[in-house]
Amino acid sequence: MQRTFVMLKPDVMNRGLIGKVVARFEDKGLKPVGMKMLRLDDETLKVHYAHLADKPFFPGIVEFMKRSPVVATVWEGKEAIEVGRKLCGVTNAREAAPGTIRGDYSMSIQANLVHASDSEEMARQEIARFFTDSELFGWESALVAYQYSKDEVE
Ligand code: ADP
């Protein structure tokens, strides 16, 4: 099984959407293995969004992401990274497909509600950035036999 990192951004917090966004991941069948609130600082954001550091909109992202605490989550499932990205929808929420989190709840390219890891390497780095080992929980879901076939979980 694969793990992916998902962050609920300040627009989720301020709009009271934590429950609705978490429900998307639960409803799909991903298993929560880590969840906590935290405040992001400049250093963390510089690392987390390093690939955007030279973009003109970078200072705006930093200001936005520091406006309130965020919720950091880790989800586990088969191909969880790809599934997580699909649940979120494309970056520009105006273009995101209905049925996705961004497509259903956002009109913005910046305030697009969620961050989700985009590769195995990024998931590994992001989980380690935001969670200690003792904050991550391996546990057996009672539903697994009804969410997957036997050969899918072997
Ligand atoms: P994603 O979050 O879909 O993986 P990126 O890694 O490209 O997308 O961008 C990270 C975040 O930076 C986006 O989720 C969004 O909040 C913000 N962002 C990206 N592009 C823009 C832009 N053109 N203007 C403002 N904010 C942006």
Coordinates of C-alpha atoms and ligand atoms in Angstrom, one line a residue:
M1 CA 0.0 0.0 0.0
Q2 CA 1.1 3.5 -0.8
R3 CA 1.0 6.7 1.4
T4 CA 0.3 10.2 0.3
F5 CA 0.5 13.6 2.0
V6 CA -2.5 15.9 1.8
M7 CA -2.7 19.4 3.3
L8 CA -5.9 21.3 3.9
K9 CA -5.1 24.9 3.2
P10 CA -6.3 28.1 5.0
D11 CA -9.3 28.5 2.7
V12 CA -10.6 25.1 3.9
M13 CA -10.2 26.2 7.5
N14 CA -11.8 29.6 7.0
R15 CA -14.7 28.3 4.9
G16 CA -15.5 25.5 7.4
L17 CA -14.8 22.7 4.8
I18 CA -12.6 20.4 6.9
G19 CA -15.3 17.8 7.2
K20 CA -16.3 17.9 3.6
V21 CA -12.8 17.6 2.3
V22 CA -11.8 14.8 4.7
A23 CA -15.0 13.0 3.7
R24 CA -13.9 12.9 0.0
F25 CA -10.8 10.9 1.0
E26 CA -12.7 8.7 3.4
D27 CA -15.6 8.1 1.0
K28 CA -13.1 7.0 -1.7
G29 CA -11.7 4.4 0.6
L30 CA -8.3 5.9 1.5
K31 CA -7.3 5.1 5.1
P32 CA -6.2 8.0 7.4
V33 CA -2.8 7.2 9.0
G34 CA -1.8 10.7 10.2
M35 CA -3.7 13.9 10.9
K36 CA -2.9 17.1 12.8
M37 CA -3.2 20.9 12.8
L38 CA -0.1 23.1 12.5
R39 CA 1.0 26.6 11.5
L40 CA 3.3 26.9 8.5
D41 CA 6.4 29.2 8.7
D42 CA 8.5 30.8 6.0
E43 CA 11.2 28.2 6.2
T44 CA 8.8 25.3 5.7
L45 CA 7.0 27.0 2.9
K46 CA 10.3 27.8 1.1
V47 CA 11.1 24.1 1.1
H48 CA 7.5 22.9 0.4
Y49 CA 7.1 25.2 -2.5
A50 CA 10.7 25.3 -3.6
H51 CA 9.7 24.6 -7.2
L52 CA 7.8 27.9 -7.3
A53 CA 10.3 30.1 -5.4
D54 CA 11.1 32.2 -8.5
K55 CA 7.5 32.7 -9.6
P56 CA 6.0 36.2 -9.2
F57 CA 3.1 34.7 -7.2
F58 CA 5.3 33.0 -4.7
P59 CA 5.1 35.8 -2.0
G60 CA 1.3 35.6 -2.4
I61 CA 1.3 31.9 -1.7
V62 CA 3.4 32.3 1.4
E63 CA 1.1 35.0 2.7
F64 CA -2.0 32.9 2.0
M65 CA -0.6 29.7 3.5
K66 CA 0.3 31.5 6.8
R67 CA -3.1 33.2 7.3
S68 CA -4.4 30.4 9.5
P69 CA -3.4 26.9 10.8
V70 CA -3.6 24.1 8.2
V71 CA -4.5 20.4 8.6
A72 CA -1.8 18.0 7.6
T73 CA -3.0 14.5 6.7
V74 CA -1.5 11.2 5.4
W75 CA -3.7 8.7 3.6
E76 CA -2.9 5.1 2.7
G77 CA -4.3 3.0 -0.1
K78 CA -3.4 1.3 -3.4
E79 CA -1.9 3.9 -5.7
A80 CA -2.9 6.5 -3.1
I81 CA -0.8 9.3 -4.7
E82 CA -2.5 9.2 -8.0
V83 CA -5.9 8.7 -6.4
G84 CA -5.3 11.7 -4.1
R85 CA -4.3 13.9 -7.0
K86 CA -7.4 12.9 -9.0
L87 CA -9.7 13.6 -6.0
C88 CA -8.2 17.1 -5.8
G89 CA -8.5 18.0 -9.4
V90 CA -6.2 20.3 -11.5
T91 CA -4.4 23.3 -9.9
N92 CA -6.6 26.0 -11.4
A93 CA -9.9 25.2 -9.7
R94 CA -11.9 27.0 -12.3
E95 CA -10.8 24.4 -14.7
A96 CA -11.1 21.5 -12.3
A97 CA -13.7 18.8 -13.1
P98 CA -16.9 18.8 -11.2
G99 CA -16.8 15.9 -8.7
T100 CA -13.3 16.9 -7.7
I101 CA -12.6 18.8 -4.5
R102 CA -11.3 21.9 -6.3
G103 CA -13.9 21.5 -9.0
D104 CA -16.8 21.5 -6.5
Y105 CA -15.6 24.0 -3.9
S106 CA -13.2 26.5 -5.4
M107 CA -13.0 29.2 -8.0
S108 CA -9.3 30.1 -7.6
I109 CA -5.8 29.0 -8.8
Q110 CA -4.3 30.1 -5.5
A111 CA -7.1 29.4 -3.0
N112 CA -7.6 25.9 -4.3
L113 CA -8.1 24.2 -0.9
V114 CA -5.8 21.2 -0.9
H115 CA -2.2 20.1 -1.6
A116 CA -1.6 16.5 -2.5
S117 CA 1.8 14.8 -3.2
D118 CA 2.5 14.3 -6.9
S119 CA 5.1 11.5 -6.8
E120 CA 6.5 8.8 -4.6
E121 CA 9.6 10.8 -3.9
M122 CA 7.6 13.9 -3.0
A123 CA 5.2 11.9 -0.8
R124 CA 8.1 10.4 1.1
Q125 CA 9.7 13.9 1.6
E126 CA 6.5 15.6 2.5
I127 CA 5.4 13.0 5.0
A128 CA 8.8 13.2 6.7
R129 CA 8.6 17.0 6.6
F130 CA 5.4 17.2 8.5
F131 CA 5.1 14.0 10.6
T132 CA 7.4 12.1 13.1
D133 CA 7.2 8.3 13.1
S134 CA 5.1 8.3 16.3
E135 CA 2.5 10.6 14.6
L136 CA 1.9 8.0 11.9
F137 CA -0.4 5.1 12.6
G138 CA -0.4 1.7 10.8
W139 CA -3.8 0.1 11.5
E140 CA -6.0 -2.5 10.0
S141 CA -9.3 -1.2 8.6
A142 CA -12.2 -3.5 9.1
L143 CA -13.5 -2.6 5.7
V144 CA -10.5 -3.6 3.6
A145 CA -12.0 -6.9 2.4
Y146 CA -14.9 -4.9 0.9
Q147 CA -12.7 -2.1 -0.6
Y148 CA -10.3 -4.4 -2.5
S149 CA -10.1 -7.8 -4.0
K150 CA -7.7 -10.3 -2.4
D151 CA -5.1 -10.0 -5.1
E152 CA -5.2 -6.1 -4.9
V153 CA -4.0 -6.1 -1.3
E154 CA -1.5 -9.0 -1.5
Ligands
ADP1 P1 -0.5 21.7 -7.2 O1 -0.9 22.3 -5.9 O2 -1.8 21.4 -8.0 O3 0.4 20.6 -7.2 P2 1.6 23.6 -8.0 O4 2.6 22.7 -7.3 O5 1.9 24.0 -9.4 O6 0.2 22.9 -8.1 O7 1.4 24.9 -7.2 C1 1.4 24.9 -5.8 C2 0.3 25.9 -5.3 O8 0.7 27.2 -5.6 C3 -1.0 25.7 -5.9 O9 -1.8 24.7 -5.3 C4 -1.6 27.1 -5.7 O10 -2.1 27.3 -4.4 C5 -0.4 28.0 -5.9 N1 -0.3 28.5 -7.3 C6 0.1 27.7 -8.4 N2 0.0 28.5 -9.5 C7 -0.4 29.7 -9.2 C8 -0.6 30.9 -9.8 N3 -0.4 31.0 -11.2 N4 -1.1 32.0 -9.1 C9 -1.3 31.9 -7.8 N5 -1.0 30.8 -7.1 C10 -0.6 29.7 -7.7

